[in-house]
PDB file of C-alpha atoms in Angstrom:
ATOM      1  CA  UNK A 194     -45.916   5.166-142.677  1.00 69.00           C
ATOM      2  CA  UNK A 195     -49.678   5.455-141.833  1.00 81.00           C
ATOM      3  CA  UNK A 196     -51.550   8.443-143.940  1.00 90.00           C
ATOM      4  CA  UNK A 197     -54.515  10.867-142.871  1.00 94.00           C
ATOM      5  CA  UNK A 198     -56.022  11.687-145.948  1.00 94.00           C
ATOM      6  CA  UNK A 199     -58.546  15.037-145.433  1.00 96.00           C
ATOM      7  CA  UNK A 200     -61.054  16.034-148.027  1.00 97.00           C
ATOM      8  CA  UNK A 201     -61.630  18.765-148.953  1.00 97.00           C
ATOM      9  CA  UNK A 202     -58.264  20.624-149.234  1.00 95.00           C
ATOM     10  CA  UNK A 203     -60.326  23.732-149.725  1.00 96.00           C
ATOM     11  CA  UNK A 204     -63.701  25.135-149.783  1.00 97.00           C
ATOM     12  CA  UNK A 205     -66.046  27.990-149.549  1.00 97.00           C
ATOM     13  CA  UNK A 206     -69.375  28.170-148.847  1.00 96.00           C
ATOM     14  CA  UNK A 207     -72.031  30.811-148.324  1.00 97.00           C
ATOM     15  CA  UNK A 208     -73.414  31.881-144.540  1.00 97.00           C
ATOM     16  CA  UNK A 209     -76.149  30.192-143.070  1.00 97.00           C
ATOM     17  CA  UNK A 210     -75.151  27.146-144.405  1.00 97.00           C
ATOM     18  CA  UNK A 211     -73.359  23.753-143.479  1.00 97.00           C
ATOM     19  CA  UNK A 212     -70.062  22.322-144.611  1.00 98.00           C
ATOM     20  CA  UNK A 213     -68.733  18.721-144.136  1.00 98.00           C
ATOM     21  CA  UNK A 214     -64.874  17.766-143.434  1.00 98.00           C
ATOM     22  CA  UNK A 215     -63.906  13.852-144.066  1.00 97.00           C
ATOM     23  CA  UNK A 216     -60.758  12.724-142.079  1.00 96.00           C
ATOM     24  CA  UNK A 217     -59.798   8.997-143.375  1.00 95.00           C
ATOM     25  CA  UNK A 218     -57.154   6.811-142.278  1.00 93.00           C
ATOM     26  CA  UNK A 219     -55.873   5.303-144.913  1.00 93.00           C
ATOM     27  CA  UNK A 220     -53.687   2.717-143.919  1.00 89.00           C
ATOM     28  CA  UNK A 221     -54.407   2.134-140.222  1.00 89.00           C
ATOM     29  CA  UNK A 222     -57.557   2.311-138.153  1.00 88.00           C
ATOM     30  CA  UNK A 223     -57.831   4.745-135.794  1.00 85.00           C
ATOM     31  CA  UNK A 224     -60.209   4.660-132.630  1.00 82.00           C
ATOM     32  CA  UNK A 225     -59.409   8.409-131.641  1.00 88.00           C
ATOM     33  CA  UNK A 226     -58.816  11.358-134.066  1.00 93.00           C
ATOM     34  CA  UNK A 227     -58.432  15.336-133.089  1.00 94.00           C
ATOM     35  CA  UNK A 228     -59.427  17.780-134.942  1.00 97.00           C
ATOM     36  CA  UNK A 229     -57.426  21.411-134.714  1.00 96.00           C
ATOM     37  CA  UNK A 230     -58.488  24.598-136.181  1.00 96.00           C
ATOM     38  CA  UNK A 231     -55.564  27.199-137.110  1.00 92.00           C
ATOM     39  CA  UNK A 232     -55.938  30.740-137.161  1.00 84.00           C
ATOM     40  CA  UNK A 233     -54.464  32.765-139.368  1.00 81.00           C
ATOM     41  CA  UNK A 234     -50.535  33.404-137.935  1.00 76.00           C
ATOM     42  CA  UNK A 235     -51.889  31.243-134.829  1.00 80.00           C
ATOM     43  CA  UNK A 236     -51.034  28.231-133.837  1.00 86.00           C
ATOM     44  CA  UNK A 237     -53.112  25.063-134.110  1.00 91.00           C
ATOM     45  CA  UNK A 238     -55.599  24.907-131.280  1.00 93.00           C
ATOM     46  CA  UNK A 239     -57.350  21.281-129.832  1.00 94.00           C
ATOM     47  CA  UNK A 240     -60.923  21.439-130.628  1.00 96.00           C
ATOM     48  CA  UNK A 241     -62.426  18.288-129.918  1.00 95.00           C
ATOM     49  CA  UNK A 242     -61.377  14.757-129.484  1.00 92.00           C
ATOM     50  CA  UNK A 243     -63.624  12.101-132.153  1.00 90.00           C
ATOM     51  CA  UNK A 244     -63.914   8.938-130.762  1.00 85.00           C
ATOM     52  CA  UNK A 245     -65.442   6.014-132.436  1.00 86.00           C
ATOM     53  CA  UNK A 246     -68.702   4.780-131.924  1.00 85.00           C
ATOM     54  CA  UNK A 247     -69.213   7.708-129.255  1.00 86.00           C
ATOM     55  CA  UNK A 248     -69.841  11.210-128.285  1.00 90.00           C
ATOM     56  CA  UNK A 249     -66.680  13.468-129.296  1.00 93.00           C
ATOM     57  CA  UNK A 250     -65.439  14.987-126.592  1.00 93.00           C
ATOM     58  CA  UNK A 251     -64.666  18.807-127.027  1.00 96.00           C
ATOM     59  CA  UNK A 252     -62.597  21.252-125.325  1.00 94.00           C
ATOM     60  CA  UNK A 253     -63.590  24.063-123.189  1.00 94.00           C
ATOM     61  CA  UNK A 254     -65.015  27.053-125.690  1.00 94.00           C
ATOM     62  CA  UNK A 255     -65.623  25.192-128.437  1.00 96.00           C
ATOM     63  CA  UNK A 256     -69.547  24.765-129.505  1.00 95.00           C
ATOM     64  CA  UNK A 257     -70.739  21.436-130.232  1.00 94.00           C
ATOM     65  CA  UNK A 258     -73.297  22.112-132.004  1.00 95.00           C
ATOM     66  CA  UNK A 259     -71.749  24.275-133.751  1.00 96.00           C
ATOM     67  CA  UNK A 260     -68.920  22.244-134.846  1.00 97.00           C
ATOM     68  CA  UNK A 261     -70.854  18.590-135.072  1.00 96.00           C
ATOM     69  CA  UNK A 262     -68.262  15.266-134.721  1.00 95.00           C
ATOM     70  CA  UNK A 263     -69.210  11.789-136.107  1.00 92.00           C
ATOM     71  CA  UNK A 264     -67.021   9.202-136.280  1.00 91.00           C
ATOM     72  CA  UNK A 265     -68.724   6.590-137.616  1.00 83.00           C
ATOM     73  CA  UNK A 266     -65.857   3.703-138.352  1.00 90.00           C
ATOM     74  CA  UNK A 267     -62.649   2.892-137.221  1.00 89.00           C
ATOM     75  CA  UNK A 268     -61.121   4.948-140.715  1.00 92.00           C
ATOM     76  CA  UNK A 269     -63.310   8.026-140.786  1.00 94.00           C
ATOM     77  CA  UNK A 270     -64.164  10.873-138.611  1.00 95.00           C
ATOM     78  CA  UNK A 271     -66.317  14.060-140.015  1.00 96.00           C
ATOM     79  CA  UNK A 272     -66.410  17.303-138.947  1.00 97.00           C
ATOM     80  CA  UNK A 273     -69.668  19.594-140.310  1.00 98.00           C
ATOM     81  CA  UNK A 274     -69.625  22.961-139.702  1.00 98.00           C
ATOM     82  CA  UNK A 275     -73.553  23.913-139.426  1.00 97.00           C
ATOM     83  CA  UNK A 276     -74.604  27.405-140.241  1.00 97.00           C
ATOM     84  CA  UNK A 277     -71.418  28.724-140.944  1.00 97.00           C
ATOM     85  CA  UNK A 278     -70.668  32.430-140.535  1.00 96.00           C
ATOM     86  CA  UNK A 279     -67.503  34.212-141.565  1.00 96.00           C
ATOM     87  CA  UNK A 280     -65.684  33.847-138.278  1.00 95.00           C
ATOM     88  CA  UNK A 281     -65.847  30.367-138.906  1.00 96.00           C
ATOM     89  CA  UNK A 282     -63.516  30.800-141.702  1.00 96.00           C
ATOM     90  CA  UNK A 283     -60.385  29.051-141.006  1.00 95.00           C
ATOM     91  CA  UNK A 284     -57.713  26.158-141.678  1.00 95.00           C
ATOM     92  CA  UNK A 285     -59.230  22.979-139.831  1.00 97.00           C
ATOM     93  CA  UNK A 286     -56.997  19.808-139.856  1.00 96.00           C
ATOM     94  CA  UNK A 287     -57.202  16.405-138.027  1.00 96.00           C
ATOM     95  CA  UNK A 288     -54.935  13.663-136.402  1.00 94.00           C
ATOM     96  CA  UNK A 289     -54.802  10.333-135.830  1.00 90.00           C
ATOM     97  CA  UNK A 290     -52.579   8.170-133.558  1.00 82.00           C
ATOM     98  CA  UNK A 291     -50.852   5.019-134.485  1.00 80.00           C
ATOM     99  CA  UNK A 292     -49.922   2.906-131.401  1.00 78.00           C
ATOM    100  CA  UNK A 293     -46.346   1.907-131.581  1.00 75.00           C
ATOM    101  CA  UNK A 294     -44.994  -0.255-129.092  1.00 72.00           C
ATOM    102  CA  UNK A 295     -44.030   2.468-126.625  1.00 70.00           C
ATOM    103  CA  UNK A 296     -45.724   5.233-127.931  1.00 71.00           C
ATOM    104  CA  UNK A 297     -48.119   7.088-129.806  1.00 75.00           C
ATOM    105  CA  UNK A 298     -47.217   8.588-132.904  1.00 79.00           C
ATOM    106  CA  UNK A 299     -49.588  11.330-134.483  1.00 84.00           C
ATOM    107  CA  UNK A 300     -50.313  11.778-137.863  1.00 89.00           C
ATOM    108  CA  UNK A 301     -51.607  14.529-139.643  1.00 92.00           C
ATOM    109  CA  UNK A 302     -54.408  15.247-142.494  1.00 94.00           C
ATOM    110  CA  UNK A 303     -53.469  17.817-145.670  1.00 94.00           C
ATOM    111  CA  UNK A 304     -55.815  20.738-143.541  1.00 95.00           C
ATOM    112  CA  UNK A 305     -59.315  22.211-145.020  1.00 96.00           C
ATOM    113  CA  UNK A 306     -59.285  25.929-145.508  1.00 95.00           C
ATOM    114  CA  UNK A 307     -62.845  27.132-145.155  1.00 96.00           C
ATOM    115  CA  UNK A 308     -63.877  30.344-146.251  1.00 96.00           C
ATOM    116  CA  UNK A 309     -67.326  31.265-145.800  1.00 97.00           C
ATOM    117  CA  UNK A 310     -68.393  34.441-147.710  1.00 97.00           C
TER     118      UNK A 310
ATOM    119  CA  UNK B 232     -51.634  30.824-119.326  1.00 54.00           C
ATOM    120  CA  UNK B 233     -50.383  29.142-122.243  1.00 74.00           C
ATOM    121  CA  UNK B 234     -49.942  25.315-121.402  1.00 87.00           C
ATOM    122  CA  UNK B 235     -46.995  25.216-124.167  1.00 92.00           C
ATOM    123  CA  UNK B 236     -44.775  27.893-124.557  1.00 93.00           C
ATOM    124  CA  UNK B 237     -42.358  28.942-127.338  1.00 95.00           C
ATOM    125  CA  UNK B 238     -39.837  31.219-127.613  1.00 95.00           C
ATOM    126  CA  UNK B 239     -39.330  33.178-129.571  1.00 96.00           C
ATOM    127  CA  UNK B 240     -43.098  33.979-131.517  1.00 94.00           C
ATOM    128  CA  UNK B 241     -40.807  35.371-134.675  1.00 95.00           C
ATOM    129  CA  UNK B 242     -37.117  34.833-135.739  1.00 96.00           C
ATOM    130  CA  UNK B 243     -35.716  36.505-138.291  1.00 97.00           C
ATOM    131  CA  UNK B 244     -31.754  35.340-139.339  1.00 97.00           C
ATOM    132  CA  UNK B 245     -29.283  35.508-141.614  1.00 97.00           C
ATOM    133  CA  UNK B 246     -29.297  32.927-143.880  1.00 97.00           C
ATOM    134  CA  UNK B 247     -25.518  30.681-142.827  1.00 97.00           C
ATOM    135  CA  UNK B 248     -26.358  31.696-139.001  1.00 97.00           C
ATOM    136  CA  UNK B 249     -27.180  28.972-136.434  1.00 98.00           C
ATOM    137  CA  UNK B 250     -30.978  30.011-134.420  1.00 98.00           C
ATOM    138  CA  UNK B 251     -32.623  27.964-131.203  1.00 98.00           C
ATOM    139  CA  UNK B 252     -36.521  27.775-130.709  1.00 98.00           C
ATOM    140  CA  UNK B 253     -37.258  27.060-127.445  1.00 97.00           C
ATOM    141  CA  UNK B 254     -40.540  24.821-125.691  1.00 96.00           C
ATOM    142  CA  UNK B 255     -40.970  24.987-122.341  1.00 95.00           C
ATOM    143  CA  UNK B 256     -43.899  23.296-120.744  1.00 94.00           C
ATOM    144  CA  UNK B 257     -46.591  23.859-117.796  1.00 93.00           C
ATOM    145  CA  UNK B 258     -46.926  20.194-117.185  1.00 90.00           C
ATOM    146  CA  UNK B 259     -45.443  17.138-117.159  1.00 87.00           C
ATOM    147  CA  UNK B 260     -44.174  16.051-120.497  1.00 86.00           C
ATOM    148  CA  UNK B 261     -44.951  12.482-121.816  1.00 84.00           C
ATOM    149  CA  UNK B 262     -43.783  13.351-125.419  1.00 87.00           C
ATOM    150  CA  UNK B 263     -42.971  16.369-127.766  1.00 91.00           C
ATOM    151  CA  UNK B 264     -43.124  16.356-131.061  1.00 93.00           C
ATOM    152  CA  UNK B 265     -41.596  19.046-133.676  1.00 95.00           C
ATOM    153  CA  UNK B 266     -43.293  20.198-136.958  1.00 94.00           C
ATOM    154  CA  UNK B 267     -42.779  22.231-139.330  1.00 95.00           C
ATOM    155  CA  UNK B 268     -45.580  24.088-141.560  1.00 92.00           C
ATOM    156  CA  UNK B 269     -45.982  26.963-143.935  1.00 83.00           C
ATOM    157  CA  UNK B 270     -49.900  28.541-142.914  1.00 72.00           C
ATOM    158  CA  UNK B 271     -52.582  26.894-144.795  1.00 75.00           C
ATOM    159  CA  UNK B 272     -51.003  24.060-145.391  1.00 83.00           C
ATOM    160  CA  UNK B 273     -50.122  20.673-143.412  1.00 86.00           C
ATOM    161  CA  UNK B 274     -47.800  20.007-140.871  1.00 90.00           C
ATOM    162  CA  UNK B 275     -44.719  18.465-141.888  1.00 90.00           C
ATOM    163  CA  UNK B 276     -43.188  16.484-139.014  1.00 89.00           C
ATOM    164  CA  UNK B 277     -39.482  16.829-137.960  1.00 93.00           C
ATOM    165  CA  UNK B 278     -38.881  15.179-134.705  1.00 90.00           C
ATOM    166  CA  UNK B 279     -40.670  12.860-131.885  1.00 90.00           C
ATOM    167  CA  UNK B 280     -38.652  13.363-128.258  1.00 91.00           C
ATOM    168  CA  UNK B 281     -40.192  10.952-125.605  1.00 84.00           C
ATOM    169  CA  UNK B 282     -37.004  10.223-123.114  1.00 77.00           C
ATOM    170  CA  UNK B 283     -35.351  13.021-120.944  1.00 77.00           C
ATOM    171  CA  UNK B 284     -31.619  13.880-122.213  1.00 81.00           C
ATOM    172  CA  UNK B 285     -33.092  12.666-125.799  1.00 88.00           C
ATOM    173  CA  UNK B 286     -31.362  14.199-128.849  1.00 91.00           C
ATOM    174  CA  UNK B 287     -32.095  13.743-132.557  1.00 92.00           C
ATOM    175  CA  UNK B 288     -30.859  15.057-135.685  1.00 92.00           C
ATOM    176  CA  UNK B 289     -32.052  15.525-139.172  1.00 87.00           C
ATOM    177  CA  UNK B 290     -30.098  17.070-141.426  1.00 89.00           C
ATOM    178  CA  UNK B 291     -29.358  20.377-140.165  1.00 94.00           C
ATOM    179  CA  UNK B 292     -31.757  20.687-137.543  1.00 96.00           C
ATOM    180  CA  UNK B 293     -31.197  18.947-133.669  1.00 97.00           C
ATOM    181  CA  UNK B 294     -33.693  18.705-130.824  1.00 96.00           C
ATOM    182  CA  UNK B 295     -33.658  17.952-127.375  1.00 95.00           C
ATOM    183  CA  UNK B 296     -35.885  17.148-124.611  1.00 93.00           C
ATOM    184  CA  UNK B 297     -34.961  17.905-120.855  1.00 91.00           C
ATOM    185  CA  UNK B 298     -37.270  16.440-118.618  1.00 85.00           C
ATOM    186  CA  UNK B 299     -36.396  18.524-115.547  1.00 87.00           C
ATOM    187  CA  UNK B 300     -36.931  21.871-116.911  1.00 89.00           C
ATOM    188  CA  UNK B 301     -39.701  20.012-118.920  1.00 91.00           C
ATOM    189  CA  UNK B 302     -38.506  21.523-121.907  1.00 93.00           C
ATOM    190  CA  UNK B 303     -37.153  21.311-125.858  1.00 95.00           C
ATOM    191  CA  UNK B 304     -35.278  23.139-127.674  1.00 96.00           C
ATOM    192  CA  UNK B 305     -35.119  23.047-131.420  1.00 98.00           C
ATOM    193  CA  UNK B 306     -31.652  24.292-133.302  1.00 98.00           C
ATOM    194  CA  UNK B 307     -30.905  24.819-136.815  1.00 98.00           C
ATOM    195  CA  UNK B 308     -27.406  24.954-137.904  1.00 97.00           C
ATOM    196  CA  UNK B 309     -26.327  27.502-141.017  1.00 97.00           C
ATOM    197  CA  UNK B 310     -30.278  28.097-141.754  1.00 97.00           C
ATOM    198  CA  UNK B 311     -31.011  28.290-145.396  1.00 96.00           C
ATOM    199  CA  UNK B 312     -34.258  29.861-147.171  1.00 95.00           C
ATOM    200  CA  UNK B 313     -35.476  26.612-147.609  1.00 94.00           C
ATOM    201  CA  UNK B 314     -35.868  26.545-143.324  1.00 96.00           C
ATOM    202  CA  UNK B 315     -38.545  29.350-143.324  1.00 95.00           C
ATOM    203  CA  UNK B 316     -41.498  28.446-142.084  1.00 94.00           C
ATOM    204  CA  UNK B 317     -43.944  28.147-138.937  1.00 93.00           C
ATOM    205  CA  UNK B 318     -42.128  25.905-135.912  1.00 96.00           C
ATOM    206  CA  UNK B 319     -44.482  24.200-133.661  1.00 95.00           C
ATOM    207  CA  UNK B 320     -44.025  22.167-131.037  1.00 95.00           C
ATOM    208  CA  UNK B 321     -46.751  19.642-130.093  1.00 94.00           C
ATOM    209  CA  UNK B 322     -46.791  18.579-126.374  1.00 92.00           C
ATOM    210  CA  UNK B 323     -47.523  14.811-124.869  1.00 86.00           C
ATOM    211  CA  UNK B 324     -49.358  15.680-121.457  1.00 82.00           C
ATOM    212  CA  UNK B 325     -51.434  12.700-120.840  1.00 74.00           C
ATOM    213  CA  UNK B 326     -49.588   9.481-119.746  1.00 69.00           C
ATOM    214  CA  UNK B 327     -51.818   7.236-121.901  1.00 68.00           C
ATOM    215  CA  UNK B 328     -50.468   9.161-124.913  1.00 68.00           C
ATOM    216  CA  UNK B 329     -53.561   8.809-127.269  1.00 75.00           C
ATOM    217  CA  UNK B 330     -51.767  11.132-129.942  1.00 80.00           C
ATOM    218  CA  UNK B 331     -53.700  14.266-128.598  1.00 86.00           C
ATOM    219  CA  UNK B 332     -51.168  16.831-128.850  1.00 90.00           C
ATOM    220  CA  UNK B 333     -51.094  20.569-127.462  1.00 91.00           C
ATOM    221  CA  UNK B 334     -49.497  23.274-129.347  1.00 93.00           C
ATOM    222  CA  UNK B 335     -47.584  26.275-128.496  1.00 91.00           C
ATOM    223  CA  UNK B 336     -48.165  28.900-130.401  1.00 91.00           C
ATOM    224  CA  UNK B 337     -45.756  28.295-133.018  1.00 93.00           C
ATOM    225  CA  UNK B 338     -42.459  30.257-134.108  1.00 95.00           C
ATOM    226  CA  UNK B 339     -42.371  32.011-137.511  1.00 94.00           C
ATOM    227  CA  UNK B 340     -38.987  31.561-138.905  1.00 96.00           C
ATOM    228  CA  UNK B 341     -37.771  33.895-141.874  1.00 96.00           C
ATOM    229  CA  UNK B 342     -34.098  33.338-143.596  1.00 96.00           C
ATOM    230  CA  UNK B 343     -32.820  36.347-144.907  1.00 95.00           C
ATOM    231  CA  UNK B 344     -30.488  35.066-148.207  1.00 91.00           C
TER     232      UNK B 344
END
C-alpha cells in the first residue's frame, strides 16, 4: 500500500518562532495533499489543501500566513508554522490520495504534535 | 452546522456487548471512509464505503453506507478493550474525489472489561 511518511513525530519549540512539518510520499506521487490539525478530544479539522507547483488553497478561518504551504514536488508538501504561539499547539497530520481506478483512496501521515512553550 | 455528524460523541460499553456509531451527512456522499485513532497518534483506517447498500466487514466490526439517508453506520460486535479508541468517519463530498476528506467530530469509544 502507498505510505505518508511525516517528520517530525513530535516537537516543541519556543514562541515567536517558526516550525517546519515535512509530509513525503513515499511510494507514490501525490499532486494534492491535506493537511488537518486535531484538537485535543476534537476531531480532525481540513486546514488547507497543498497542491503542487501552486498556491495551497485553505479553508475558511485558517491564516495563511500563519500556517505557510509549499509543496514543492510531486512527494513532498511542508507545512511551517511561523511565529508560533501556544494556541498553536496541537496534533497536525497530512493526507495524500492515491487514484485507484474508481476512486480515491486517502492515506495518512504518523501526525506532528507541536507544543510551543 | 456540522457538515458530518456522528452519533454518539462518547460510548461507553460493556466489554462482550454489541455498540453502533452512527454518520449522517449534510451533503451528498461520494465516499466515507472509517478510522480508527487513539489522540496524538495516526489514524488507523478500517473501512472505505463508496456504493449505496455497501457493507463490509473486518473482523468484528461491519459498516454500511445508505445513500438515501446519506448515511453510515459503524457496528462492533462483542467489543473488547482492544476496540477503545476515537471513531471517525471521513466524508467524500466532492464528485472528483481528490482524497479531501471531512470529518465528524469523532466518537470516543471506552470498553469496560
Amino acid at each position: 500500500g502507498a505510505v505518508v511518511s511525516q517528520h517530525p513525530s513530535r516537537v516543541i519549540c519556543k514562541s515567536g518562532t517558526s516550525v517546519k512539518i515535512e509530509c513525503r510520499s513515499l511510494d507514490f506521487q501525490a499532486t494534492t495533499m491535506f493537511w488537518y490539525r486535531q484538537f485535543p478530544k476534537k476531531s480532525l479539522m481540513l486546514m488547507a489543501t497543498s497542491n503542487e507547483g501552486s498556491k495551497a488553497t485553505y479553508e475558511q478561518g485558517v491564516e495563511k500566513d500563519k500556517f505557510l504551504i509549499n509543496h514543492a514536488s510531486l512527494t513532498l508538501s511542508t507545512l511551517t508554522v511561523t511565529s508560533a504561539h501556544p494556541e498553536d499547539s496541537s496534533f497536525y497530520i497530512c493526507s495524500a490520495g492515491v487514484y485507484r481506478v474508481f476512486y480515491t483512496e486517502a492515506f495518512f501521515g504518523q501526525g506532528t504534535r507541536l507544543t510551543v512553550v | 452546522s456540522q457538515e458530518l455528524e456522528q452519533s454518539p460523541q462518547s460510548l461507553i460499553v460493556q466489554e462482550g456487548k454489541n455498540l453502533t456509531i452512527n454518520c449522517t451527512s449534510s451533503k451528498t456522499l461520494y465516499g466515507l471512509y472509517w478510522y480508527k485513532q487513539k489522540y496524538g497518534e495516526g489514524l488507523i483506517f478500517l473501512m472505505m464505503l463508496q456504493k449505496g447498500g455497501e457493507e463490509k466487514s473486518h473482523e468484528k466490526i461491519t459498516a454500511k453506507l445508505d445513500e438515501k439517508k446519506q448515511q453510515s453506520s459503524l457496528h462492533i460486535t462483542a467489543s473488547q478493550p482492544s476496540h477503545a479508541g476515537i471513531y471517525l468517519c471521513g466524508a467524500v463530498h466532492g464528485s472528483s474525489n481528490t482524497g479531501k476528506l471531512i470529518f465528524g467530530q469523532g466518537t470516543t469509544l471506552q470498553v469496560k472489561p
